[in-house]
Short mmCIF file of C-alpha atoms in Angstrom, two decimals:
data_model
loop_
_atom_site.label_atom_id
_atom_site.label_comp_id
_atom_site.label_asym_id
_atom_site.label_seq_id
_atom_site.Cartn_x
_atom_site.Cartn_y
_atom_site.Cartn_z
CA UNK A 1039 111.43 81.36 63.38
CA UNK A 1040 114.51 81.31 65.61
CA UNK A 1041 114.38 83.71 68.55
CA UNK A 1042 117.46 85.90 68.84
CA UNK A 1043 116.82 87.20 72.34
CA UNK A 1044 117.02 84.87 75.32
CA UNK A 1045 115.68 87.13 78.09
CA UNK A 1046 112.28 88.60 78.80
CA UNK A 1047 111.54 91.20 81.44
CA UNK A 1048 114.61 92.70 83.13
CA UNK A 1049 114.35 94.78 86.30
CA UNK A 1050 117.12 96.98 87.64
CA UNK A 1051 117.28 98.90 90.89
CA UNK A 1052 118.87 102.30 90.27
CA UNK A 1053 121.03 103.90 92.95
CA UNK A 1054 120.39 107.57 93.58
CA UNK A 1055 121.88 110.26 95.80
CA UNK A 1056 120.17 110.93 99.12
CA UNK A 1057 117.12 113.08 98.40
CA UNK A 1058 116.54 116.19 100.49
CA UNK A 1059 113.66 118.62 100.76
CA UNK A 1060 113.63 121.04 97.84
CA UNK A 1061 115.57 118.78 95.46
CA UNK A 1062 114.45 118.61 91.82
CA UNK A 1063 113.23 115.03 92.00
CA UNK A 1064 112.53 114.66 88.27
CA UNK A 1065 116.02 115.85 87.33
CA UNK A 1066 117.68 113.55 89.88
CA UNK A 1067 115.69 110.53 88.71
CA UNK A 1068 116.42 111.14 85.04
CA UNK A 1069 120.13 111.75 85.62
CA UNK A 1070 120.44 108.67 87.84
CA UNK A 1071 118.89 106.53 85.11
CA UNK A 1072 121.21 108.02 82.45
CA UNK A 1073 124.28 107.37 84.62
CA UNK A 1074 123.19 103.80 85.37
CA UNK A 1075 122.56 103.07 81.68
CA UNK A 1076 126.02 104.33 80.76
CA UNK A 1077 127.78 102.54 83.61
CA UNK A 1078 125.93 99.23 83.26
CA UNK A 1079 125.88 99.36 79.45
CA UNK A 1080 122.15 99.19 78.73
CA UNK A 1081 120.01 101.40 76.49
CA UNK A 1082 116.56 102.78 77.17
CA UNK A 1083 113.81 101.70 74.79
CA UNK A 1084 110.26 102.78 74.07
CA UNK A 1085 107.80 101.35 76.65
CA UNK A 1086 110.47 100.86 79.30
CA UNK A 1087 109.07 101.67 82.74
CA UNK A 1088 110.76 103.92 85.29
CA UNK A 1089 109.33 103.51 88.79
CA UNK A 1090 110.00 105.98 91.60
CA UNK A 1091 109.31 105.12 95.22
CA UNK A 1092 106.82 107.49 96.84
CA UNK A 1093 109.09 108.22 99.79
CA UNK A 1094 111.68 110.18 97.80
CA UNK A 1095 108.95 112.18 96.06
CA UNK A 1096 107.40 113.13 99.40
CA UNK A 1097 110.83 113.92 100.84
CA UNK A 1098 111.71 116.24 97.96
CA UNK A 1099 108.34 117.95 98.43
CA UNK A 1100 108.94 118.37 102.16
CA UNK A 1101 105.58 116.72 102.75
CA UNK A 1102 105.91 116.26 106.51
CA UNK A 1103 103.69 116.96 109.49
CA UNK A 1104 104.24 116.84 113.24
CA UNK A 1105 102.29 115.07 115.95
CA UNK A 1106 101.05 118.49 117.08
CA UNK A 1107 99.78 119.27 113.56
CA UNK A 1108 97.74 116.06 113.66
CA UNK A 1109 96.52 116.89 117.17
CA UNK A 1110 95.26 120.33 116.18
CA UNK A 1111 93.36 119.04 113.15
CA UNK A 1112 91.73 116.26 115.19
CA UNK A 1113 90.83 118.67 117.99
CA UNK A 1114 89.18 121.10 115.59
CA UNK A 1115 87.32 118.45 113.60
CA UNK A 1116 85.80 116.73 116.64
CA UNK A 1117 84.85 119.98 118.33
CA UNK A 1118 85.54 119.00 121.94
CA UNK A 1119 83.93 115.55 121.83
CA UNK A 1120 85.26 112.20 122.97
CA UNK A 1121 85.93 109.97 119.98
CA UNK A 1122 85.84 106.39 118.86
CA UNK A 1123 88.93 105.41 116.89
CA UNK A 1124 88.11 102.30 114.89
CA UNK A 1125 89.91 99.76 112.69
CA UNK A 1126 93.53 100.95 112.97
CA UNK A 1127 96.26 98.72 111.62
CA UNK A 1128 98.79 97.37 114.11
CA UNK A 1129 102.00 99.14 113.21
CA UNK A 1130 104.59 101.23 115.01
CA UNK A 1131 105.77 102.74 111.75
CA UNK A 1132 102.41 103.28 110.06
CA UNK A 1133 99.93 104.07 112.81
CA UNK A 1134 101.42 104.53 116.27
CA UNK A 1135 102.71 108.04 115.62
CA UNK A 1136 99.36 109.00 114.07
CA UNK A 1137 97.64 107.65 117.19
CA UNK A 1138 99.85 109.89 119.32
CA UNK A 1139 98.60 112.90 117.38
CA UNK A 1140 95.00 111.74 117.66
CA UNK A 1141 95.33 111.16 121.41
CA UNK A 1142 96.99 114.55 121.97
CA UNK A 1143 94.14 116.19 120.08
CA UNK A 1144 91.48 114.52 122.22
CA UNK A 1145 93.47 115.26 125.41
CA UNK A 1146 93.05 118.97 124.61
CA UNK A 1147 89.33 118.74 125.33
CA UNK A 1148 88.22 120.51 128.51
CA UNK A 1149 85.99 118.03 130.32
CA UNK A 1150 87.41 114.74 131.64
CA UNK A 1151 84.66 112.79 129.88
CA UNK A 1152 85.63 114.32 126.54
CA UNK A 1153 89.27 113.25 126.95
CA UNK A 1154 88.33 109.64 126.22
CA UNK A 1155 89.20 107.48 123.22
CA UNK A 1156 87.29 104.26 122.65
CA UNK A 1157 89.68 102.22 120.54
CA UNK A 1158 87.92 99.51 118.52
CA UNK A 1159 90.22 96.88 117.04
CA UNK A 1160 89.15 94.44 114.36
CA UNK A 1161 89.82 90.79 115.12
CA UNK A 1162 91.21 88.15 114.64
CA UNK A 1163 93.49 90.44 112.59
CA UNK A 1164 93.69 93.98 111.34
CA UNK A 1165 92.86 94.98 107.77
CA UNK A 1166 96.27 94.03 106.39
CA UNK A 1167 96.59 90.75 108.27
CA UNK A 1168 98.46 91.55 111.51
CA UNK A 1169 97.01 88.92 113.82
CA UNK A 1170 95.66 89.49 117.34
CA UNK A 1171 94.38 85.94 117.80
CA UNK A 1172 94.24 82.85 115.61
CA UNK A 1173 91.07 81.59 113.98
CA UNK A 1174 91.59 78.26 115.73
CA UNK A 1175 91.44 79.98 119.13
CA UNK A 1176 88.27 81.82 118.09
CA UNK A 1177 86.70 78.53 117.11
CA UNK A 1178 87.71 76.90 120.38
CA UNK A 1179 86.17 79.78 122.34
CA UNK A 1180 83.03 79.65 120.13
CA UNK A 1181 83.42 83.34 119.28
CA UNK A 1182 81.86 84.73 116.10
CA UNK A 1183 84.01 87.68 114.94
CA UNK A 1184 81.25 88.87 112.60
CA UNK A 1185 78.80 89.53 115.43
CA UNK A 1186 80.48 89.34 118.84
CA UNK A 1187 81.73 92.51 120.52
CA UNK A 1188 84.39 91.84 123.15
CA UNK A 1189 85.74 94.06 125.90
CA UNK A 1190 89.46 94.05 126.61
CA UNK A 1191 88.82 92.08 129.81
CA UNK A 1192 86.85 89.41 127.95
CA UNK A 1193 89.44 89.22 125.18
CA UNK A 1194 92.28 88.79 127.67
CA UNK A 1195 90.35 86.19 129.67
CA UNK A 1196 89.69 84.15 126.52
CA UNK A 1197 92.96 84.56 124.65
CA UNK A 1198 95.56 85.99 127.02
CA UNK A 1199 98.41 88.07 125.60
CA UNK A 1200 99.25 87.54 121.94
CA UNK A 1201 102.41 89.25 120.74
CA UNK A 1202 102.97 90.06 117.08
CA UNK A 1203 104.82 87.18 115.45
CA UNK A 1204 107.45 89.42 113.85
CA UNK A 1205 107.82 92.45 116.13
CA UNK A 1206 107.05 90.81 119.48
CA UNK A 1207 104.77 93.74 120.37
CA UNK A 1208 101.55 93.35 122.36
CA UNK A 1209 99.66 95.99 120.40
CA UNK A 1210 96.71 96.06 122.78
CA UNK A 1211 98.87 97.24 125.67
CA UNK A 1212 101.08 99.30 123.38
CA UNK A 1213 98.24 101.40 121.98
CA UNK A 1214 96.52 101.68 125.37
CA UNK A 1215 99.70 102.96 127.04
CA UNK A 1216 100.46 105.30 124.15
CA UNK A 1217 97.05 106.96 124.45
CA UNK A 1218 97.43 107.33 128.22
CA UNK A 1219 100.90 108.87 127.82
CA UNK A 1220 99.33 111.65 125.73
CA UNK A 1221 96.87 112.60 128.47
CA UNK A 1222 93.74 110.88 127.14
CA UNK A 1223 91.89 107.95 128.66
CA UNK A 1224 91.33 104.75 126.75
CA UNK A 1225 88.80 101.93 126.55
CA UNK A 1226 89.51 99.08 124.15
CA UNK A 1227 86.89 96.91 122.51
CA UNK A 1228 87.02 94.34 119.70
CA UNK A 1229 84.46 94.23 116.89
CA UNK A 1230 84.20 94.06 113.12
CA UNK A 1231 80.88 95.81 112.58
CA UNK A 1232 81.58 99.57 112.52
CA UNK A 1233 78.15 100.27 114.06
CA UNK A 1234 79.31 98.65 117.31
CA UNK A 1235 81.23 101.80 118.22
CA UNK A 1236 77.98 103.80 118.40
CA UNK A 1237 77.12 102.13 121.71
CA UNK A 1238 80.10 104.02 123.16
CA UNK A 1239 80.21 107.28 121.18
CA UNK A 1240 78.61 108.92 118.16
CA UNK A 1241 81.80 110.74 117.13
CA UNK A 1242 84.03 108.42 115.12
CA UNK A 1243 87.41 108.50 113.40
CA UNK A 1244 87.69 105.45 111.16
CA UNK A 1245 91.23 104.37 110.32
CA UNK A 1246 90.66 101.57 107.82
CA UNK A 1247 92.34 101.92 104.46
CA UNK A 1248 90.59 100.10 101.64
CA UNK A 1249 87.12 99.84 103.22
CA UNK A 1250 86.96 103.40 104.57
CA UNK A 1251 84.23 104.71 102.24
CA UNK A 1252 81.86 101.89 103.16
CA UNK A 1253 82.64 102.29 106.86
CA UNK A 1254 81.88 106.02 106.78
CA UNK A 1255 78.63 105.43 104.92
CA UNK A 1256 77.50 102.77 107.39
CA UNK A 1257 78.24 104.99 110.38
CA UNK A 1258 76.40 107.99 108.93
CA UNK A 1259 73.39 105.85 108.01
CA UNK A 1260 73.37 104.46 111.57
CA UNK A 1261 73.14 107.95 113.07
CA UNK A 1262 76.69 108.92 113.96
CA UNK A 1263 76.98 112.65 114.71
CA UNK A 1264 80.56 113.25 113.53
CA UNK A 1265 82.35 110.89 111.15
CA UNK A 1266 85.81 111.36 109.69
CA UNK A 1267 88.33 109.00 108.23
CA UNK A 1268 92.05 109.16 108.75
CA UNK A 1269 92.12 110.24 105.11
CA UNK A 1270 90.30 113.43 106.17
CA UNK A 1271 93.04 114.42 108.63
CA UNK A 1272 95.62 116.82 107.14
CA UNK A 1273 93.88 117.18 103.82
CA UNK A 1274 94.96 120.82 104.11
CA UNK A 1275 98.01 122.38 105.71
CA UNK A 1276 97.99 123.07 109.45
CA UNK A 1277 100.28 125.97 110.35
CA UNK A 1278 102.43 125.37 107.28
CA UNK A 1279 102.56 121.57 107.61
CA UNK A 1280 102.55 119.11 104.77
CA UNK A 1281 99.21 117.74 103.62
CA UNK A 1282 97.55 115.47 101.10
CA UNK A 1283 94.19 116.59 99.75
CA UNK A 1284 93.31 113.09 98.50
CA UNK A 1285 94.56 110.81 101.26
CA UNK A 1286 95.27 112.86 104.37
CA UNK A 1287 97.23 110.68 106.80
CA UNK A 1288 96.73 107.53 104.75
CA UNK A 1289 100.03 106.25 103.40
CA UNK A 1290 102.03 108.16 106.00
CA UNK A 1291 105.16 106.76 107.64
CA UNK A 1292 107.05 107.63 110.80
CA UNK A 1293 109.92 110.01 109.98
CA UNK A 1294 111.05 110.89 113.52
CA UNK A 1295 109.55 110.50 116.98
CA UNK A 1296 107.61 113.73 116.41
CA UNK A 1297 107.04 113.78 112.66
CA UNK A 1298 105.37 111.78 109.87
CA UNK A 1299 106.14 111.73 106.18
CA UNK A 1300 102.87 111.99 104.28
CA UNK A 1301 101.97 110.34 100.97
CA UNK A 1302 103.30 112.53 98.14
CA UNK A 1303 101.22 115.11 96.27
CA UNK A 1304 101.04 116.04 92.58
CA UNK A 1305 102.61 112.78 91.44
CA UNK A 1306 101.28 113.03 87.91
CA UNK A 1307 103.26 116.22 87.40
CA UNK A 1308 106.40 114.43 88.58
CA UNK A 1309 106.02 111.44 86.25
CA UNK A 1310 105.30 113.65 83.23
CA UNK A 1311 108.39 115.71 84.00
CA UNK A 1312 110.57 112.59 84.17
CA UNK A 1313 109.06 111.25 80.95
CA UNK A 1314 109.79 114.55 79.21
CA UNK A 1315 113.41 114.65 80.38
CA UNK A 1316 114.03 111.09 79.18
CA UNK A 1317 112.48 111.84 75.78
CA UNK A 1318 114.45 115.04 75.33
CA UNK A 1319 117.76 113.24 75.84
CA UNK A 1320 117.09 109.83 74.25
CA UNK A 1321 114.08 110.23 71.95
CA UNK A 1322 112.50 107.24 73.73
CA UNK A 1323 108.95 107.31 75.07
CA UNK A 1324 109.21 105.60 78.43
CA UNK A 1325 106.41 105.16 80.94
CA UNK A 1326 106.87 106.49 84.47
CA UNK A 1327 105.11 105.79 87.76
CA UNK A 1328 105.37 106.63 91.46
CA UNK A 1329 104.83 103.55 93.61
CA UNK A 1330 104.32 102.78 97.26
CA UNK A 1331 103.51 99.39 98.77
CA UNK A 1332 103.18 96.45 96.45
CA UNK A 1333 99.87 94.61 96.32
CA UNK A 1334 100.87 91.15 97.50
CA UNK A 1335 100.33 88.92 100.52
CA UNK A 1336 102.97 87.11 102.56
CA UNK A 1337 101.82 83.48 102.66
CA UNK A 1338 103.69 82.71 105.90
CA UNK A 1339 102.79 85.74 107.98
CA UNK A 1340 99.43 86.21 106.21
CA UNK A 1341 100.15 89.93 106.04
CA UNK A 1342 98.93 91.85 103.02
CA UNK A 1343 101.62 94.35 102.06
CA UNK A 1344 99.31 97.13 100.86
CA UNK A 1345 99.06 99.59 103.77
CA UNK A 1346 99.09 102.52 101.33
CA UNK A 1347 95.76 103.72 99.91
CA UNK A 1348 96.90 102.84 96.36
CA UNK A 1349 99.95 101.17 94.82
CA UNK A 1350 100.61 104.02 92.39
CA UNK A 1351 99.57 107.59 93.24
CA UNK A 1352 100.78 108.81 89.84
CA UNK A 1353 101.59 107.30 86.44
CA UNK A 1354 101.75 108.15 82.74
CA UNK A 1355 98.90 107.27 80.39
CA UNK A 1356 100.61 104.22 78.91
CA UNK A 1357 100.22 102.41 82.24
CA UNK A 1358 96.44 102.61 82.36
CA UNK A 1359 94.43 99.41 82.14
CA UNK A 1360 95.24 95.72 82.37
CA UNK A 1361 97.62 93.44 80.45
CA UNK A 1362 96.49 91.99 77.12
CA UNK A 1363 98.05 88.55 77.18
CA UNK A 1364 97.60 85.02 75.91
CA UNK A 1365 98.42 81.82 77.78
CA UNK A 1366 101.24 80.26 75.77
CA UNK A 1367 100.93 76.98 77.66
CA UNK A 1368 97.25 76.73 76.67
CA UNK A 1369 98.09 77.26 73.00
CA UNK A 1370 100.94 74.75 73.17
CA UNK A 1371 98.83 72.09 74.92
CA UNK A 1372 95.62 72.54 72.92
CA UNK A 1373 95.49 74.44 69.62
CA UNK A 1374 99.00 73.41 68.54
CA UNK A 1375 99.55 70.18 70.46
CA UNK A 1376 100.68 68.36 67.31
CA UNK A 1377 103.37 70.91 66.43
CA UNK A 1378 106.93 71.26 67.66
CA UNK A 1379 110.15 73.15 66.94
CA UNK A 1380 110.03 76.04 64.49
CA UNK A 1381 106.52 75.15 63.37
CA UNK A 1382 105.24 75.57 66.93
CA UNK A 1383 107.09 78.88 67.32
CA UNK A 1384 105.63 80.19 64.06
CA UNK A 1385 102.08 79.15 65.01
CA UNK A 1386 102.25 80.74 68.46
CA UNK A 1387 103.81 83.92 67.05
CA UNK A 1388 101.00 84.21 64.50
CA UNK A 1389 98.41 83.75 67.26
CA UNK A 1390 100.00 86.49 69.35
CA UNK A 1391 100.04 88.89 66.39
CA UNK A 1392 96.39 88.13 65.66
CA UNK A 1393 95.07 88.18 69.24
CA UNK A 1394 93.32 91.47 68.63
CA UNK A 1395 91.56 90.09 65.53
CA UNK A 1396 89.45 87.42 67.25
CA UNK A 1397 91.46 84.64 65.59
CA UNK A 1398 92.35 83.00 68.89
CA UNK A 1399 89.91 81.14 71.15
CA UNK A 1400 88.81 82.80 74.42
CA UNK A 1401 90.32 79.96 76.43
CA UNK A 1402 93.81 81.07 75.44
CA UNK A 1403 93.48 84.09 77.73
CA UNK A 1404 92.11 82.18 80.73
CA UNK A 1405 94.30 82.40 83.80
CA UNK A 1406 95.76 85.78 82.87
CA UNK A 1407 94.24 87.57 85.85
CA UNK A 1408 93.09 91.10 84.82
CA UNK A 1409 95.02 93.05 87.43
CA UNK A 1410 95.90 96.68 86.86
CA UNK A 1411 99.23 97.29 85.20
CA UNK A 1412 100.22 99.76 87.91
CA UNK A 1413 99.50 97.19 90.64
CA UNK A 1414 101.62 94.56 88.91
CA UNK A 1415 104.47 96.93 88.08
CA UNK A 1416 104.34 98.57 91.51
CA UNK A 1417 104.59 95.18 93.20
CA UNK A 1418 107.55 94.24 91.00
CA UNK A 1419 109.21 97.56 91.80
CA UNK A 1420 108.58 97.23 95.54
CA UNK A 1421 110.13 93.77 95.61
CA UNK A 1422 113.10 95.03 93.60
CA UNK A 1423 113.83 98.12 95.69
CA UNK A 1424 113.07 96.50 99.04
CA UNK A 1425 112.62 98.44 102.26
CA UNK A 1426 116.12 98.22 103.65
CA UNK A 1427 119.50 99.61 102.70
CA UNK A 1428 119.74 98.76 98.99
CA UNK A 1429 119.71 102.45 98.10
CA UNK A 1430 117.73 101.89 94.91
CA UNK A 1431 114.58 104.03 95.17
CA UNK A 1432 114.23 104.08 91.37
CA UNK A 1433 113.60 100.96 89.29
CA UNK A 1434 113.96 100.51 85.52
CA UNK A 1435 111.84 97.72 84.04
CA UNK A 1436 112.58 96.64 80.47
CA UNK A 1437 110.71 94.17 78.30
CA UNK A 1438 107.56 94.10 80.41
CA UNK A 1439 105.34 94.84 77.42
CA UNK A 1440 107.22 92.50 75.07
CA UNK A 1441 105.76 89.20 73.97
CA UNK A 1442 107.08 86.07 72.28
CA UNK A 1443 107.43 87.84 68.92
CA UNK A 1444 109.71 90.70 70.09
CA UNK A 1445 113.42 90.52 69.31
CA UNK A 1446 116.13 93.13 69.74
#
């Protein structure tokens, strides 16, 4: 068998007009894809994937909230009590503006004692890998991050000032000064056991992303009086603000100095609408997803990209599950090691066609890590669209579900 196609998966960033609140996002996405296909001379096929970045969906929805909206929700939820804010990530874009809202909410309390935030930072790094101190320095100081609770004074005495390797920000001072500027007082401690905060306060707002359910459970079991996660803030609208009933402030980004863009809502409705529009015009059944951060880790900075609660807050049914793949190199090196040329191609093609019929050994699928399709495709889309000025918030992925036997 001689293959006629010489490319596999092809990914294209699609340029779109600037999206504004109230725009018909599904119509804009579909039309942008149609125009790109015509201009760049490619055709849509069944099982192509159209990925839409979450930011333009949220923008079209007008899913924004102000610092004062956050402040009011925090004030009402904590009912006049001082609060422990634990496990925030170190980010000006992702968390600092949320912290301003939290601090303004606590500053509204009447008594001076209730205007206090105890900020508990995880160390040596935050949840997504932003480092406060190196593991080598912890080892030299004989500090056990799993058990030792450090005050700010102890931390500074041991490790001095450690600025973020990329932004140059000293987040300890930055967050402390930000809280003070909002009228609240601040005490900073360092610990990785959520129960450590209960020595300081029994009212806790946990800001971790992927471990938040466990953290809340541990705090409640340990006797905390009030426990909320940042995902509980702005689950409903405050004075007409945006909201997200599933994720609250999780996945939010700074929009202006006084406003955050929340994670989008109703994403499944959006992807189904795009899928329908594509089918009506082309007759092709594409898959569609909304994506946020990709799920990958920077090996140099050791920062895990996924600061959103999920990679894909909405996707069509064809993107459920994990890939069903065989390791071609295993087949070539083992089962068919004595074959070459067309005979090898024919043998591998037959194995691929029969992989659902138990005719191929289990070893042929080893090494194909069973990650979710949406995590893989979302990461590919995030890397394609980037976070800068490419102007391609929509991505078309073709050939992702093809295998060695597919030719066009």
